mmCIF file of C-alpha atoms in Angstrom:
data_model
loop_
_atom_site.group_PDB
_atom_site.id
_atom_site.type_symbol
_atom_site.label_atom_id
_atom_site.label_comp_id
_atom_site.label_asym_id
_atom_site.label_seq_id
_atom_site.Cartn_x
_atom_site.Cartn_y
_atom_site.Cartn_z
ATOM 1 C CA UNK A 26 -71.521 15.164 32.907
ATOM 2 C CA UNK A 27 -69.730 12.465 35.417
ATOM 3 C CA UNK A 28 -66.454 12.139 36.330
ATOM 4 C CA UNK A 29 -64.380 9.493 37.092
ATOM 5 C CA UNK A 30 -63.098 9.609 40.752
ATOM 6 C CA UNK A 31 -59.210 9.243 39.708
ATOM 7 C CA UNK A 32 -58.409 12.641 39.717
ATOM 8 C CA UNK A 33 -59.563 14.849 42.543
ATOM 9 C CA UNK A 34 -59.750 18.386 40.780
ATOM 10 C CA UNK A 35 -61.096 19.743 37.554
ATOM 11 C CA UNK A 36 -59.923 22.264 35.548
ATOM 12 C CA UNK A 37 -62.419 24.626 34.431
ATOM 13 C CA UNK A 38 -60.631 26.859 31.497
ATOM 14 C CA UNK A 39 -61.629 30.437 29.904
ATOM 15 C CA UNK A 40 -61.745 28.949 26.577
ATOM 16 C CA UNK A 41 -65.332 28.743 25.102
ATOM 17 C CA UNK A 42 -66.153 26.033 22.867
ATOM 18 C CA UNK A 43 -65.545 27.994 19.733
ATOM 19 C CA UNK A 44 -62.023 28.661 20.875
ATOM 20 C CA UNK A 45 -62.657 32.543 22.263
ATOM 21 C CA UNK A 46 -60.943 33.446 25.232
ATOM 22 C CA UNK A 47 -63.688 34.223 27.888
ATOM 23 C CA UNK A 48 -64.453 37.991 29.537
ATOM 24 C CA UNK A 49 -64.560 39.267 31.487
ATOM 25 C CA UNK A 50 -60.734 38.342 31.956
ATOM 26 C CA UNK A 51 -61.069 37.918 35.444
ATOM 27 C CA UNK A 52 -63.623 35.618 35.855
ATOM 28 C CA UNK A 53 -61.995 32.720 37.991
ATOM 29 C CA UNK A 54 -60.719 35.348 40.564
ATOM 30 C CA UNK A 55 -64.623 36.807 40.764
ATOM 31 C CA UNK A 56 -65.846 33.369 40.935
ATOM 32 C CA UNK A 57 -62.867 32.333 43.417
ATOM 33 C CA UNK A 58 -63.421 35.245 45.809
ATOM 34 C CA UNK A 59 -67.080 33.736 46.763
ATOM 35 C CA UNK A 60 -65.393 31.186 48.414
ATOM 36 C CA UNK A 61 -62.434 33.275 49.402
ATOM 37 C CA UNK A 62 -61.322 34.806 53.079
ATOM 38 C CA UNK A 63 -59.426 37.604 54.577
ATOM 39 C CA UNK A 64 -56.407 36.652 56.546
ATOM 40 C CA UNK A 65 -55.134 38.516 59.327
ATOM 41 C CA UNK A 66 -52.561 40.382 57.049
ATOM 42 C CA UNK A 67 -56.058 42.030 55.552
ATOM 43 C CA UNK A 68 -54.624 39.749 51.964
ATOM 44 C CA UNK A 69 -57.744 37.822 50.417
ATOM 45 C CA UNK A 70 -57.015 33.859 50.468
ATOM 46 C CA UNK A 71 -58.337 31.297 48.217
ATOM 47 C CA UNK A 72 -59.906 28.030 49.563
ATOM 48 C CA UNK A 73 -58.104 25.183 48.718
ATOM 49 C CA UNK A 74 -61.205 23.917 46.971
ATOM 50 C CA UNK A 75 -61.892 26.706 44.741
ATOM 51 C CA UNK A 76 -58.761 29.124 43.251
ATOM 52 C CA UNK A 77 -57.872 30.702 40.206
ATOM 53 C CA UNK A 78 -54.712 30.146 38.275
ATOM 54 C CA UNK A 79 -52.763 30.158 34.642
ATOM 55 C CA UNK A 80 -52.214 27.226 32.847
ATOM 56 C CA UNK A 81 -50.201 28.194 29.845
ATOM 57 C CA UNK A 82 -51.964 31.832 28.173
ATOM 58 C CA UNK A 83 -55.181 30.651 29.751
ATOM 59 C CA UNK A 84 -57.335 31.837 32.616
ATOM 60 C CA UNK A 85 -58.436 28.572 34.586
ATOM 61 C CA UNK A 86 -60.540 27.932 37.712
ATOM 62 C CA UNK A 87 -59.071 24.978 39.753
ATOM 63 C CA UNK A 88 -62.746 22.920 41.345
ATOM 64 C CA UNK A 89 -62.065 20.510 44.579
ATOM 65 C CA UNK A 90 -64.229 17.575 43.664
ATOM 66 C CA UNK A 91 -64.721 17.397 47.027
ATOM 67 C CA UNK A 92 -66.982 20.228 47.324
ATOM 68 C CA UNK A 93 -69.303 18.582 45.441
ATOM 69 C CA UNK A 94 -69.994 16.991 49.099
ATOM 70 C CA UNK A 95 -69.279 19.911 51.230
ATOM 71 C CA UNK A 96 -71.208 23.162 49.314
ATOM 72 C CA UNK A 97 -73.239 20.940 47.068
ATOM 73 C CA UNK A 98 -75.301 24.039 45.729
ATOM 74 C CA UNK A 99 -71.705 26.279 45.207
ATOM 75 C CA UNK A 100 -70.508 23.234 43.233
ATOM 76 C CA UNK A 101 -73.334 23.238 41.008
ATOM 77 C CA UNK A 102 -73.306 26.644 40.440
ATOM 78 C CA UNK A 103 -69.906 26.471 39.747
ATOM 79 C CA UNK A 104 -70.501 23.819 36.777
ATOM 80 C CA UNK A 105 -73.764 25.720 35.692
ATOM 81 C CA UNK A 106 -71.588 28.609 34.791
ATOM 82 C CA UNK A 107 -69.272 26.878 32.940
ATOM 83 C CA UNK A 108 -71.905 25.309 30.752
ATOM 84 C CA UNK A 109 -73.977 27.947 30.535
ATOM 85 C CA UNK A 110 -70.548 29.655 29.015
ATOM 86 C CA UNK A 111 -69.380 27.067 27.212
ATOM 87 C CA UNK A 112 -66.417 26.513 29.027
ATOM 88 C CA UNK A 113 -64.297 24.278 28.646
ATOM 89 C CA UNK A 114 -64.023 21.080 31.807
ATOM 90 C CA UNK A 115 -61.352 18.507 32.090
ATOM 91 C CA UNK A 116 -60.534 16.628 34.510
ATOM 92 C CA UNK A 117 -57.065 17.941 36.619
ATOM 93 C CA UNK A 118 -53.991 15.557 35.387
ATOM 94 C CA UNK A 119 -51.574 17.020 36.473
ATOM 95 C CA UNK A 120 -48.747 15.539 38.385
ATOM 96 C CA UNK A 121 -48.111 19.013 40.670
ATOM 97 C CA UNK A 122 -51.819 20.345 40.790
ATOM 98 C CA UNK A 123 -51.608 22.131 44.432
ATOM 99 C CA UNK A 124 -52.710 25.910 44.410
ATOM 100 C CA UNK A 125 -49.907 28.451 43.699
ATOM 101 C CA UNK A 126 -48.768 31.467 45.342
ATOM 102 C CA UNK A 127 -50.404 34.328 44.602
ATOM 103 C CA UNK A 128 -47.412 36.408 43.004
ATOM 104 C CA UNK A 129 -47.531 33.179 40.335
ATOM 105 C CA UNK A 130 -51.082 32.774 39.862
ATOM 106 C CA UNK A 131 -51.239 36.125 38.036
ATOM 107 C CA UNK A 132 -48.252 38.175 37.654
ATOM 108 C CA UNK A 133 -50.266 41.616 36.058
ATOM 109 C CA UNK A 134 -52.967 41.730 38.160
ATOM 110 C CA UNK A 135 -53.194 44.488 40.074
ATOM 111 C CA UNK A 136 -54.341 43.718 43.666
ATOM 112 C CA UNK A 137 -53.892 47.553 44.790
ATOM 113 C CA UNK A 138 -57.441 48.427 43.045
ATOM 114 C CA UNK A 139 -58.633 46.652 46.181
ATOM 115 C CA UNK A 140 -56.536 47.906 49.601
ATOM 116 C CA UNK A 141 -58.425 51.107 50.998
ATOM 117 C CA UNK A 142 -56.438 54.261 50.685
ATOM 118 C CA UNK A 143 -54.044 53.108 48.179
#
């Protein structure tokens, strides 16, 4: 599959072909957290190349184009798993398309399941 070099993201959705929602539901963060550090506040951060977010009801994984050139391996992966799910790809159109914060990304997810002692 090629794409066009107008658009520097795509948009990898948790919608199979046949129009099932994906699961596990939290795919895009698992897949996003390879990729992912630990700031000093101890709070995971997404790469700017690779983050998870909500686009209407649906689960979505946000792909840097670019990383095609700087993890060439991680970006094919990436793309495997999508086809090999049947995920849907587009190409990122949007006019805003910069990550979100992380209370907006995914309001009911419960990042407490992962701080020690909590």
């Amino acid at each position: 599959m090629q794409f066009s070099s107008d658009s520097t993201n795509l948009i990898i959705t948790g919608v199979q072909d046949n129009n099932s929602k994906f699961r596990p539901s939290d795919w895009a963060e698992r897949l996003s957290s390879l990729w992912a550090e630990f700031g000093r506040d101890q709070k995971l951060r997404y790469s700017s190349k690779i983050y998870p977010c909500m686009i209407g009801d649906d689960v979505c994984l946000i792909v840097a184009k670019s990383l095609g050139q700087q993890d060439p391996s991680g970006y094919e992966f990436i793309l495997n798993f999508a086809r090999e799910n049947q995920l849907k790809i587009q190409e990122d159109r949007r006019e805003n398309s910069s990550p979100t914060s992380n209370e907006q990304r995914k309001n009911d997810w419960n990042y407490n399941h992962f701080i020690p002692n909590h």
